[in-house]
Amino acid sequence: MKLELNVNGEVRHADVRPAELLLDVLRENFGLTGAKPGCRNGDCGACTVTVDGWPMKSCLMLAVEAAGKAVQTVEGLGGTPEQTAFVEKFAFQCGYCTPGFIMNVHALRRIHPQADEAAVRDWLQSNICRCSGYEEIREAVECVLRSRPPADNEP
Amino acid sequence: MEAIGRSVPKKESFDKVAGSAMYTADRIEPRTLHARLTISPFAHARIAAVDASEARRSPGVRAVLTGDASDVLIGEEIRDRPVIARDRVRYNGEIVAVVVADTEAEAMRAANLIRVRYEPLPVVNDPVEALRPSAPILHEKLAEYQKGEGVVSIPGTNVASIIRVLKGDMDRGWAESETIVENRVSFAPSDHAAMETRSASAEIRPDGHVIIETSTQVPFAVKKFMARYFGIDPGWIVVRTPFVGGGYGGKTAIQLEAVAYLASRAVGGRKVKLVNTREEDMLTSPVRIGLDATVRLGSTRDGKIRAAQIVYRFDGGAYNDKSSDVARAAAADCSGPYGIEHLHCECLTVYTNHTFPAAFRGYGHSELTFAMERAIDALADELKMDPWELRMRNAAVPGDTAPTRDRLTPSNLGDIRTCLNRVRSLAEWDDWQVRQVNEHTVRAKGIACFWKNSSMDTDATSGAILLFNSDGSVNLVTGVVEIGTGTKTVLAQMVAERLRMSVDRVHVKFTVDTLDTPEHWKTVASRGTFLAGRAALKAADDAIRQLKSIAAVVLRADPDDLELAHDKVFVRADPAVQIAVKDICYGYKYPNGNAIGGQIVGRGYYTQRRMNPLNPATGEGTPGPEWNVGAQAVEIEMDTRDCSYRLVKAISVNDAGKVLNPKGALGQVTGAMAMGLSYASREAFYYTDNGTVLNPTLRDFTLLRFGENPEYVVEFIENPCLDAPFGARAMGEHGLIAMPAALASAVSRAAGVRLNRLPLFPETVWRAKNGGIG
Ligand code: FES
Ligand code: FES
């Protein structure tokens, strides 16, 4: 079936099976391989993208469900504070989990700019990093949430 | 300008955060065909019939392969494994058929249409069972298999390999012992669970070149073994590996490459790509080895260990692959970092109906360490001695010998005593006894020490090439695979330091392509910085020599009078006489147009000195270059009602020799600590009585997640290894090694019961405490 998707602010067309996952359409049809398969079962978070600004495991969403919504992948970010913080804090090793974490944190910053420790933990538990001990990721998230202009920081 | 000792961010950082770093399965090409597997639902069964007729008729299918596609047996130490099972399956997950189709979905649909009739056979479900005289024999043809050097099997049994390591005189050792303890530990196989599942593609070009792209830590070994297995001259095989999404030893076995090759051969050489699902990655592809071990220690009343008798029964899985070599590495270092004069180790690697193991971070060392450290804790209990004190009294020092009878020196042995002293203070060990926090909560600490030598082939070699660009910058090409350890950045730092230039001007080639990349034996054993580092430094020296010789002509000076720094070559005694590197690194052009020289290409290689294999009957040999050490501690808080516990603090003091990239080193160590804690607290495969795996997904094979980690305290001491570049000791695996033992020590103390089985689920602890078995 023919599908029109809005990905990273661009209108994209694809001819897909109705059962196709968003993850596979992003990767196979659009070459957006920043979204990674790690389990295709919702367990690892490596495939996380945002849909209308909310983090979404793209292995748990059919491509057709994303029609009419704004999909963003790591390729569409282009130098956000999350990306800089992950580099500065050494928040990855093999980097395979990184796009998923970054998309999750990106959405977190938009939706819960004042997220406290418990909220951060809640959100980030949906992603697995097998290389790091999570400490550098925590530092990167903290740096992203805390580095906004001071006025925004007030409750 | 100094490059060494600085936290240089990984060279690939921006690619990785932008999602543009490419991993093997990220190559998407319309012309590629896709393969999917049919795997065995039984752990042990005869294959009575395979009916692929329906699958062959399924839309998009180009080929279906079953066991008769090839009679080649593969395996690194023992060639005992068919690429696709023939007649019989020996583990749950073993490949029974392969479907090649236009799309992955079509291949998957057809793979589900393959009808296999199995006749289940009795199962060997752990290494102890495997050794019973009544156990089914899994490899009747063990005597006939081709074996690697030093592999001694016992045909007619399930013993794939037996190794003995003997030192001193056991009778004397026991005679000198006033206290003797015996302790037994066990743990089942578990998974590496790299976030990138394994994948490979193969293509046979019309001219005969075989092109393999694979997610591996060992592209050069893939080339070597594929050549050997399939009778192809190595020059016709090209292996490419881009970024790898985590390895931890799991991507060292050759498996999918051979499947993809056979699949490509079946479709006229077209490119076939095979990507593991998570379930296949856990069931079908290699796992981490399991162990059942007994350690008997004899000591004087004041805690000097005089004798150690060790028996390892390694769960070598259905096929040997590298398991007997992992076991060998454990046997070679079986004493742990302690000077024990009288030693006897018997190391068995046995066949079971479990997935075959590959290397796992630590290569046998977290296994041997768990067995030894738990025994030392038992001895400390028996002697009523502070477990720290007992370790300190027995710590190996230069002058002692290793179990292999190698003499230990200040260079080949890290400084275990200083590590222990630092851990004592960081862990506030003085109050090491269990502390009651409130009615139902206690805090407890555990410590453990480790050492690790790096097992490698005695002729393992590494090479490096430096190519200059016309702007005076250089491109560094090495065969190290970037699996996340940041090794290629560290190598760039070394080159920058030696060439006295900015590390920003050292460009790194990440993809390994065996066609144009100098060989690096394997990206394993934390050997990247050592072997490739020495090679890269030699390449830099080679380039410096060439730069000076052309500068000598231009500057009309003796090359020995010249220095290189800050992108210039100049006369040492008169720096004003100088020429920019960019003006000579592509040759020099005189004002009148005449030219001399050409592009500077530096090259270097390194092979470890004086290595020889372990004698399997005595354990004598020099299988590795140096023993790197550390001491670790864990603190936990336990709810005594249900034995649930929280990881409070984990401490590691490693002898780093020299820290080359502080933040990078910290990440390596904390990452390894997390993996060790995760493994020890929650990771294991659960087998049914029939040997099938109950938890082959990341939903029920749980890994440590964000926020479950403890506070990490990491400290490095710097006692240089004289052979290593800048004195730096191996680092990538070492943070993991003693974590399981330290955690078990802390949890045992908190629960008041000696725990010797992993993983330490609260329920397991609760059962042990309440009279069951730990
Ligand atoms: S691939 Fe989507 S959560 Fe793992
Ligand atoms: S960096 Fe490798 S899994 Fe997170």
Short mmCIF file of C-alpha atoms and ligand atoms in Angstrom, two decimals, chain A residues 23 36-48 56-60 126, chain B residues 195 278 698-699, ligand 1:
data_model
loop_
_atom_site.label_atom_id
_atom_site.label_comp_id
_atom_site.label_asym_id
_atom_site.label_seq_id
_atom_site.Cartn_x
_atom_site.Cartn_y
_atom_site.Cartn_z
CA LEU A 23 11.23 0.90 12.28
CA LYS A 36 18.30 0.57 15.45
CA PRO A 37 16.67 -2.79 15.90
CA GLY A 38 17.79 -4.42 19.14
CA CYS A 39 14.91 -6.73 20.00
CA ARG A 40 11.82 -5.80 17.91
CA ASN A 41 9.89 -6.50 21.03
CA GLY A 42 9.80 -3.20 22.90
CA ASP A 43 12.45 -4.29 25.38
CA CYS A 44 15.59 -2.36 24.49
CA GLY A 45 14.67 1.12 23.25
CA ALA A 46 17.35 1.20 20.55
CA CYS A 47 14.66 1.92 17.96
CA THR A 48 13.22 4.95 19.79
CA MET A 56 7.99 5.90 20.60
CA LYS A 57 9.62 2.55 20.12
CA SER A 58 9.41 2.31 16.37
CA CYS A 59 9.36 -1.51 16.56
CA LEU A 60 6.04 -1.28 18.37
CA SER A 126 12.95 2.00 28.77
CA MET B 195 22.62 -4.30 21.69
CA ARG B 278 17.30 -11.14 19.34
CA LEU B 698 15.47 -9.24 26.69
CA ARG B 699 12.12 -9.22 28.45
S1 FES C 1 14.01 -2.75 18.85
FE1 FES C 1 12.37 -1.60 19.55
S2 FES C 1 12.57 -1.73 21.68
FE2 FES C 1 14.15 -3.03 20.99
#
